[in-house]
Every structure is written in structure tokens, then in C-alpha cells.
Amino acid sequence: MTEHPAADCDRLPHAVTQLVTVFQQLGAEHKALVAEVEKTTAKERRGTVNRMVECVAQAGYTVSHTVNMLATVHGLKVLGIDRQFSKDADGRDYSPLNSLGHPGESLYEAAGHLQAVAHSLGKAYAPTRKHPALARARCPQQLGTALISLRAALESVCADLADDQDVEAVTEYTPTLTFLSELEERVCRTVPAQGAGPTAEEVAEAIRTNPDIARAAAAALATTA
């Protein structure tokens, strides 16, 4: 599933909406990991899961901060605020009082924060040598939605940066976008439901009609007797 950036005027609200989804969906995964830590007694295994808890928590904190940043950038753009200086008596720019907000600079900083969120989640689910099976989502549906939404938010921010003449931003963050897709595929895979298997009657019929199966069944019964 791939999200696409919204129309130009809606990109930042779209990114914020996606990040709200990320923040909300991370809750189920964090709660499940915390519960796992509490019931895990093996020291090394517990340490690995605890590291996952911390990384997911850090991702959540960074997403929260980034939502505030993007809301500010959107507000600055809507209000037409972009590095205006105060003026001297002749109407010339007067720099000692600094300038008003710079939406483009804040937007670039927000993109960096989203990259940090991806890094935190990647660190959470990095397989360890002794416990590689722990590198999986406990709530794959929720975490999968979070990763897809994070990717969509970063796509929208990159598109806005490109419009602000920072065309290299798209290339700069392409590896992160790819990484998020790969992470979602790796850690959020669900095990296919297993079939019910043959009935007792089907097994008995196979034994009666196939000498090889009959011999194998007899040998298995002999070893368990």
C-alpha cells in the first residue's frame, strides 16, 4: 500500500494527519512490549525487549514534537510570515532585531526529525544474534499502519521542500522512504492461517490404501510404544 502526497495546498495538513495516525497506532505496540518486559525473566531477552520499548517510546516523543513543528510551519505559511526584518526609519531592513520565522528552515528540520523516527523504529526491530525472532511486531496491524503513515508524512514533507526550491530533499530522503517500506514488510508480516489438516477418517483411509504410509505409521507407533 502506498500513500501519495496530497495537493500542494494540503501537503502539510496531510502530513500532520498522517503523523497523528502514527502517534496513535504506536500505542498498541508500546503497550504490548511493556507487558512482554514485565513477564520476561531471562536477563538478555528482557534487555532486548526493553530496548525495543525505549526505541518505540522515543519514536512517539519525536513524532509528537514534529507534529507541533509542522503545525507551526503551516501557520507561518498561511499567515505569510517568512523571515521579515524590522525596518529602520528609511524603510530598510534592520537586522539587529533578527527576523521572523523561516518556514523552509523549520520544514527541513521537521524532515530530519521524521528520519530520526524511522531510525528509532529500525533500531527497535534490529535482529540480535541470540534472539533474532524478537525483531517482529507484536501488533502488526497497528505498527504496519504507523510505518505506512510515517512514510506518507515524509513524502508530503519532501514534496513541500521540493516546492521550496530544495529539490535535493527528495533524493536525500529516498533511502529513508525505502527503508520504511522494507521495515514494514519485514516486521509486520503475519503468519498465514494453517489449514485444519486431514480428518481421522482421511488418515485411516490413507493408511489402508497406501502400503508405504501404513509401514511408516507402524514404525512411528513402535517407537512411541
Short mmCIF file of C-alpha atoms in Angstrom, two decimals:
data_model
loop_
_atom_site.label_atom_id
_atom_site.label_comp_id
_atom_site.label_asym_id
_atom_site.label_seq_id
_atom_site.Cartn_x
_atom_site.Cartn_y
_atom_site.Cartn_z
CA MET A 1 0.00 0.00 0.00
CA THR A 2 1.46 3.41 -1.00
CA GLU A 3 0.21 6.79 0.12
CA HIS A 4 0.74 9.74 -2.22
CA PRO A 5 1.23 13.36 -1.19
CA ALA A 6 -1.92 15.46 -1.33
CA ALA A 7 -2.34 18.54 -3.49
CA ASP A 8 0.17 21.35 -2.89
CA CYS A 9 -2.03 23.43 -0.57
CA ASP A 10 -2.90 20.40 1.55
CA ARG A 11 0.52 18.79 1.95
CA LEU A 12 1.34 19.97 5.45
CA PRO A 13 -2.14 19.24 6.89
CA HIS A 14 -1.90 15.84 5.17
CA ALA A 15 1.50 15.20 6.79
CA VAL A 16 0.17 16.21 10.20
CA THR A 17 -2.86 13.94 9.82
CA GLN A 18 -0.58 11.04 8.93
CA LEU A 19 1.64 11.72 11.93
CA VAL A 20 -1.35 11.80 14.26
CA THR A 21 -2.13 8.32 12.95
CA VAL A 22 1.48 7.24 13.58
CA PHE A 23 1.34 8.54 17.15
CA GLN A 24 -1.96 6.82 17.89
CA GLN A 25 -1.00 3.48 16.34
CA LEU A 26 2.32 3.23 18.18
CA GLY A 27 0.42 2.95 21.45
CA ALA A 28 -0.70 -0.65 20.97
CA GLU A 29 2.82 -1.82 20.08
CA HIS A 30 4.39 0.01 23.02
CA LYS A 31 1.83 -1.40 25.46
CA ALA A 32 2.40 -4.95 24.18
CA LEU A 33 6.17 -4.60 24.51
CA VAL A 34 5.89 -3.21 28.06
CA ALA A 35 3.73 -6.19 29.03
CA GLU A 36 6.30 -8.54 27.49
CA VAL A 37 9.11 -6.98 29.52
CA GLU A 38 7.15 -7.49 32.72
CA LYS A 39 6.70 -11.21 32.13
CA THR A 40 10.16 -11.93 30.67
CA THR A 41 12.62 -13.38 33.18
CA ALA A 42 15.66 -14.19 31.01
CA LYS A 43 18.03 -11.24 31.51
CA GLU A 44 19.36 -10.89 27.96
CA ARG A 45 15.96 -11.41 26.35
CA ARG A 46 14.40 -8.91 28.75
CA GLY A 47 17.12 -6.39 27.88
CA THR A 48 16.38 -6.73 24.18
CA VAL A 49 12.65 -6.18 24.63
CA ASN A 50 13.29 -3.27 26.99
CA ARG A 51 15.45 -1.65 24.32
CA MET A 52 12.53 -2.05 21.91
CA VAL A 53 10.23 -0.33 24.39
CA GLU A 54 12.61 2.61 24.69
CA CYS A 55 13.02 2.98 20.92
CA VAL A 56 9.29 2.92 20.24
CA ALA A 57 8.78 5.46 23.04
CA GLN A 58 11.45 7.72 21.56
CA ALA A 59 9.76 7.46 18.17
CA GLY A 60 6.48 8.54 19.75
CA TYR A 61 8.07 11.54 21.50
CA THR A 62 9.73 12.67 18.27
CA VAL A 63 6.50 12.33 16.30
CA SER A 64 4.71 14.47 18.88
CA HIS A 65 7.36 17.18 18.60
CA THR A 66 7.29 17.05 14.80
CA VAL A 67 3.50 17.49 14.70
CA ASN A 68 3.93 20.75 16.63
CA MET A 69 6.68 21.85 14.25
CA LEU A 70 4.64 21.17 11.12
CA ALA A 71 1.60 22.91 12.59
CA THR A 72 3.79 25.96 13.18
CA VAL A 73 5.22 25.82 9.65
CA HIS A 74 1.71 25.59 8.21
CA GLY A 75 0.58 28.54 10.31
CA LEU A 76 3.56 30.65 9.23
CA LYS A 77 2.86 29.91 5.58
CA VAL A 78 -0.85 30.66 5.85
CA LEU A 79 -0.08 33.96 7.58
CA GLY A 80 2.60 34.90 5.05
CA ILE A 81 5.39 35.02 7.61
CA ASP A 82 8.79 34.28 6.10
CA ARG A 83 11.93 35.91 7.53
CA GLN A 84 10.64 39.51 7.55
CA PHE A 85 13.04 42.00 9.16
CA SER A 86 12.15 45.02 11.19
CA LYS A 87 12.75 48.37 9.41
CA ASP A 88 14.76 51.45 10.12
CA ALA A 89 13.46 54.98 9.68
CA ASP A 90 14.24 54.83 5.96
CA GLY A 91 12.30 51.59 5.46
CA ARG A 92 15.39 49.42 5.05
CA ASP A 93 15.81 46.00 6.66
CA TYR A 94 17.12 46.30 10.20
CA SER A 95 18.82 43.00 11.15
CA PRO A 96 19.91 43.55 14.80
CA LEU A 97 16.41 42.52 15.92
CA ASN A 98 16.77 39.31 13.93
CA SER A 99 13.85 38.23 11.73
CA LEU A 100 10.50 36.48 11.94
CA GLY A 101 10.04 32.75 11.39
CA HIS A 102 11.57 30.82 8.49
CA PRO A 103 9.09 28.12 7.35
CA GLY A 104 11.53 26.48 4.95
CA GLU A 105 14.20 26.03 7.61
CA SER A 106 11.70 24.60 10.08
CA LEU A 107 10.31 22.28 7.41
CA TYR A 108 13.77 20.91 6.67
CA GLU A 109 14.32 20.36 10.39
CA ALA A 110 10.99 18.50 10.59
CA ALA A 111 12.08 16.19 7.77
CA GLY A 112 15.20 15.40 9.78
CA HIS A 113 13.05 14.53 12.78
CA LEU A 114 10.97 12.13 10.68
CA GLN A 115 14.18 10.48 9.55
CA ALA A 116 15.10 10.12 13.23
CA VAL A 117 11.75 8.43 13.90
CA ALA A 118 12.48 5.92 11.15
CA HIS A 119 15.91 5.32 12.69
CA SER A 120 14.40 4.74 16.15
CA LEU A 121 11.92 2.20 14.82
CA GLY A 122 14.61 0.50 12.77
CA LYS A 123 16.77 0.22 15.89
CA ALA A 124 13.83 -1.23 17.83
CA TYR A 125 13.40 -4.07 15.36
CA ALA A 126 17.04 -4.74 14.50
CA PRO A 127 17.56 -8.52 14.90
CA THR A 128 20.03 -9.57 17.59
CA ARG A 129 22.37 -12.52 17.21
CA LYS A 130 20.89 -14.52 20.09
CA HIS A 131 17.24 -13.51 19.76
CA PRO A 132 16.52 -12.67 16.09
CA ALA A 133 12.90 -13.81 16.43
CA LEU A 134 12.18 -10.88 18.75
CA ALA A 135 12.55 -8.45 15.84
CA ARG A 136 8.88 -8.57 14.91
CA ALA A 137 5.77 -6.54 15.56
CA ARG A 138 3.59 -7.59 18.47
CA CYS A 139 0.67 -5.69 16.95
CA PRO A 140 1.46 -5.97 13.21
CA GLN A 141 -1.69 -4.26 12.00
CA GLN A 142 -1.17 -1.16 14.15
CA LEU A 143 2.59 -0.95 13.63
CA GLY A 144 2.14 -1.53 9.90
CA THR A 145 -0.30 1.37 9.74
CA ALA A 146 2.15 3.55 11.68
CA LEU A 147 5.01 2.79 9.29
CA ILE A 148 2.89 3.38 6.19
CA SER A 149 1.61 6.66 7.61
CA LEU A 150 5.12 7.76 8.59
CA ARG A 151 6.25 7.16 5.02
CA ALA A 152 3.28 9.14 3.67
CA ALA A 153 4.07 12.05 6.01
CA LEU A 154 7.71 12.14 4.92
CA GLU A 155 6.66 12.01 1.26
CA SER A 156 4.45 15.06 1.76
CA VAL A 157 7.16 16.99 3.61
CA CYS A 158 9.70 16.18 0.89
CA ALA A 159 7.29 17.35 -1.79
CA ASP A 160 6.84 20.63 0.08
CA LEU A 161 10.59 21.03 0.43
CA ALA A 162 11.00 20.47 -3.29
CA ASP A 163 8.49 23.25 -3.94
CA ASP A 164 10.57 25.50 -1.69
CA GLN A 165 13.48 25.08 -4.13
CA ASP A 166 15.15 22.32 -2.11
CA VAL A 167 14.80 19.79 -4.91
CA GLU A 168 17.60 17.65 -3.48
CA ALA A 169 15.44 16.83 -0.44
CA VAL A 170 13.54 14.18 -2.38
CA THR A 171 16.78 12.40 -3.24
CA GLU A 172 18.17 12.87 0.25
CA TYR A 173 15.23 11.15 1.94
CA THR A 174 14.54 8.47 -0.68
CA PRO A 175 16.63 5.88 1.23
CA THR A 176 14.53 6.53 4.34
CA LEU A 177 11.30 6.06 2.38
CA THR A 178 12.62 2.77 1.00
CA PHE A 179 13.77 1.70 4.46
CA LEU A 180 10.30 2.29 5.93
CA SER A 181 8.69 0.11 3.27
CA GLU A 182 11.21 -2.66 3.86
CA LEU A 183 10.82 -2.42 7.64
CA GLU A 184 7.03 -2.70 7.39
CA GLU A 185 7.34 -5.76 5.16
CA ARG A 186 9.89 -7.43 7.43
CA VAL A 187 8.49 -6.88 10.92
CA CYS A 188 4.74 -6.75 10.24
CA ARG A 189 4.35 -9.96 8.26
CA THR A 190 1.62 -12.17 9.63
CA VAL A 191 1.82 -15.95 9.62
CA PRO A 192 -0.74 -17.43 7.19
CA ALA A 193 -3.53 -19.33 8.85
CA GLN A 194 -2.86 -23.04 8.91
CA GLY A 195 -5.30 -25.46 7.36
CA ALA A 196 -7.31 -27.79 9.55
CA GLY A 197 -5.37 -30.83 8.27
CA PRO A 198 -6.72 -34.26 7.33
CA THR A 199 -9.53 -35.80 9.35
CA ALA A 200 -9.09 -39.06 11.27
CA GLU A 201 -11.09 -40.87 8.58
CA GLU A 202 -8.81 -39.50 5.84
CA VAL A 203 -5.71 -40.63 7.73
CA ALA A 204 -7.16 -44.13 8.24
CA GLU A 205 -8.09 -44.40 4.57
CA ALA A 206 -4.57 -43.32 3.52
CA ILE A 207 -3.05 -46.00 5.75
CA ARG A 208 -5.36 -48.68 4.31
CA THR A 209 -4.71 -47.79 0.69
CA ASN A 210 -1.00 -46.92 0.73
CA PRO A 211 1.46 -49.57 1.98
CA ASP A 212 4.24 -47.00 2.45
CA ILE A 213 2.08 -44.88 4.73
CA ALA A 214 0.98 -47.98 6.60
CA ARG A 215 4.61 -49.04 7.21
CA ALA A 216 5.56 -45.50 8.30
CA ALA A 217 2.63 -45.38 10.71
CA ALA A 218 3.52 -48.78 12.18
CA ALA A 219 7.17 -47.70 12.63
CA ALA A 220 6.11 -44.49 14.34
CA LEU A 221 3.79 -46.36 16.71
CA ALA A 222 6.55 -48.83 17.51
CA THR A 223 8.96 -46.06 18.54
CA THR A 224 6.41 -44.42 20.81
CA ALA A 225 5.21 -47.63 22.44
#
